[in-house]
CSV table of C-alpha atoms in Angstrom, one decimal:
chain,number,residue,atom,x,y,z
A,16,UNK,CA,88.8,85.4,96.5
A,17,UNK,CA,89.4,88.1,99.4
A,18,UNK,CA,93.0,88.3,98.7
A,19,UNK,CA,92.5,89.1,94.9
A,20,UNK,CA,90.0,91.3,95.5
A,21,UNK,CA,91.1,93.4,98.5
A,22,UNK,CA,94.8,93.0,98.6
A,23,UNK,CA,95.9,95.3,96.0
A,24,UNK,CA,93.6,98.0,97.8
A,25,UNK,CA,95.3,97.2,101.7
A,26,UNK,CA,98.8,97.2,100.5
A,27,UNK,CA,98.3,100.7,99.2
A,28,UNK,CA,97.0,101.9,102.8
A,29,UNK,CA,99.7,104.2,104.2
A,30,UNK,CA,98.9,103.2,107.8
A,31,UNK,CA,100.0,99.5,106.9
A,32,UNK,CA,103.3,100.3,105.6
A,33,UNK,CA,106.1,98.3,107.1
A,34,UNK,CA,103.3,95.5,108.7
A,35,UNK,CA,103.8,91.7,108.4
A,36,UNK,CA,102.1,90.0,105.5
A,37,UNK,CA,100.3,88.0,108.4
A,38,UNK,CA,98.9,91.1,109.7
A,39,UNK,CA,97.7,92.4,106.3
A,40,UNK,CA,96.2,89.0,105.5
A,41,UNK,CA,94.2,89.1,108.6
A,42,UNK,CA,92.9,92.2,107.5
A,43,UNK,CA,92.0,91.4,104.3
A,44,UNK,CA,90.5,88.0,105.0
A,45,UNK,CA,88.0,89.9,107.1
A,46,UNK,CA,87.1,92.6,104.9
A,47,UNK,CA,83.6,92.8,103.3
A,48,UNK,CA,82.2,95.3,100.9
A,49,UNK,CA,79.5,97.7,102.0
A,50,UNK,CA,78.2,100.5,99.6
A,51,UNK,CA,76.7,103.8,100.6
A,52,UNK,CA,74.7,106.7,98.9
A,53,UNK,CA,76.2,109.9,98.4
A,54,UNK,CA,75.0,111.9,101.3
A,55,UNK,CA,74.7,108.7,103.6
A,56,UNK,CA,76.2,109.4,107.1
A,57,UNK,CA,78.5,106.3,108.2
A,58,UNK,CA,79.5,107.5,111.5
A,59,UNK,CA,79.1,110.6,113.6
A,60,UNK,CA,82.1,112.5,115.4
A,61,UNK,CA,81.8,111.2,119.2
A,62,UNK,CA,80.5,107.7,118.3
A,63,UNK,CA,82.6,104.9,119.5
A,64,UNK,CA,83.2,102.3,116.5
A,65,UNK,CA,85.1,98.9,116.2
A,66,UNK,CA,85.3,99.0,112.4
A,67,UNK,CA,87.7,100.3,110.1
A,68,UNK,CA,86.3,102.1,106.8
A,69,UNK,CA,88.4,102.0,103.5
A,70,UNK,CA,87.3,104.2,100.7
A,71,UNK,CA,87.9,102.5,97.7
A,72,UNK,CA,86.0,104.2,95.4
A,73,UNK,CA,84.5,107.7,96.1
A,74,UNK,CA,84.9,110.6,98.5
A,75,UNK,CA,85.2,111.0,102.2
A,76,UNK,CA,83.3,113.8,104.0
A,77,UNK,CA,85.2,116.7,105.0
A,78,UNK,CA,87.2,116.1,108.4
A,79,UNK,CA,90.0,118.6,109.7
A,80,UNK,CA,93.8,117.7,109.2
A,81,UNK,CA,94.4,117.7,113.1
A,82,UNK,CA,91.4,115.3,113.5
A,83,UNK,CA,92.5,112.9,110.9
A,84,UNK,CA,96.3,112.9,112.2
A,85,UNK,CA,95.0,111.9,115.5
A,86,UNK,CA,92.9,109.1,114.1
A,87,UNK,CA,96.0,108.1,112.1
A,88,UNK,CA,98.0,108.1,115.2
A,89,UNK,CA,95.4,106.2,117.0
A,90,UNK,CA,95.2,103.2,114.3
A,91,UNK,CA,99.1,103.3,114.3
A,92,UNK,CA,99.3,102.6,117.6
A,93,UNK,CA,96.6,99.6,117.7
A,94,UNK,CA,98.4,98.4,114.6
A,95,UNK,CA,101.7,98.2,116.3
A,96,UNK,CA,100.2,96.5,119.5
A,97,UNK,CA,98.5,94.0,117.3
A,98,UNK,CA,101.8,93.3,115.6
A,99,UNK,CA,103.6,92.9,119.1
A,100,UNK,CA,100.6,90.4,120.2
A,101,UNK,CA,101.0,88.2,117.1
A,102,UNK,CA,105.1,88.1,117.6
A,103,UNK,CA,104.6,87.0,121.2
A,104,UNK,CA,101.8,84.5,120.3
A,105,UNK,CA,104.1,83.3,117.7
A,106,UNK,CA,107.2,82.8,120.0
A,107,UNK,CA,105.2,81.4,123.0
A,108,UNK,CA,103.8,78.9,120.7
A,109,UNK,CA,107.5,77.7,119.7
A,110,UNK,CA,108.6,78.0,123.1
A,111,UNK,CA,106.0,75.6,124.3
A,112,UNK,CA,106.4,73.4,121.4
A,113,UNK,CA,102.6,73.9,120.4
A,114,UNK,CA,102.5,72.7,117.0
A,115,UNK,CA,99.2,72.8,116.5
A,116,UNK,CA,99.2,76.4,117.1
A,117,UNK,CA,102.4,76.9,115.2
A,118,UNK,CA,100.8,75.5,112.3
A,119,UNK,CA,97.8,77.5,112.5
A,120,UNK,CA,100.0,80.8,112.4
A,121,UNK,CA,102.1,79.7,109.5
A,122,UNK,CA,99.0,78.9,107.4
A,123,UNK,CA,97.6,82.0,108.4
A,124,UNK,CA,101.1,83.7,106.8
A,125,UNK,CA,102.9,84.3,110.1
A,126,UNK,CA,106.3,85.6,109.5
A,127,UNK,CA,109.1,83.4,111.0
A,128,UNK,CA,111.5,86.1,111.3
A,129,UNK,CA,109.5,88.6,113.0
A,130,UNK,CA,111.0,89.3,116.4
A,131,UNK,CA,109.0,90.2,119.8
A,132,UNK,CA,109.6,93.5,122.2
A,133,UNK,CA,113.0,91.6,123.0
A,134,UNK,CA,114.1,90.8,119.6
A,135,UNK,CA,113.5,87.1,119.8
A,136,UNK,CA,112.2,85.0,116.8
A,137,UNK,CA,110.4,81.8,116.8
A,138,UNK,CA,113.5,80.4,114.9
């Protein structure tokens, strides 16, 4: 259900261009909808958050272009880090013959051709 509802939106997010299908699938299955009334404050500058918000319909409040570029850069860094960790986990499971973890990663949509920091893939 999540893939049907949210995948078209997430695939269009420019930050996720070039990300593996496994990574995008992990985002999609963790999504949940929230509705906010016009003028409602979702987060304030300076607050630490541990969530991403995707605006599917409506308008997000005004923000400086410089700040938006910084947020985009931070998110891109964390995506790259997460992608590298996934590749490393997959390669490690293959190296150690951990079939249980390998099957779980494959069911989650892991890319068998994704390489780690050294260019190695699980295959």
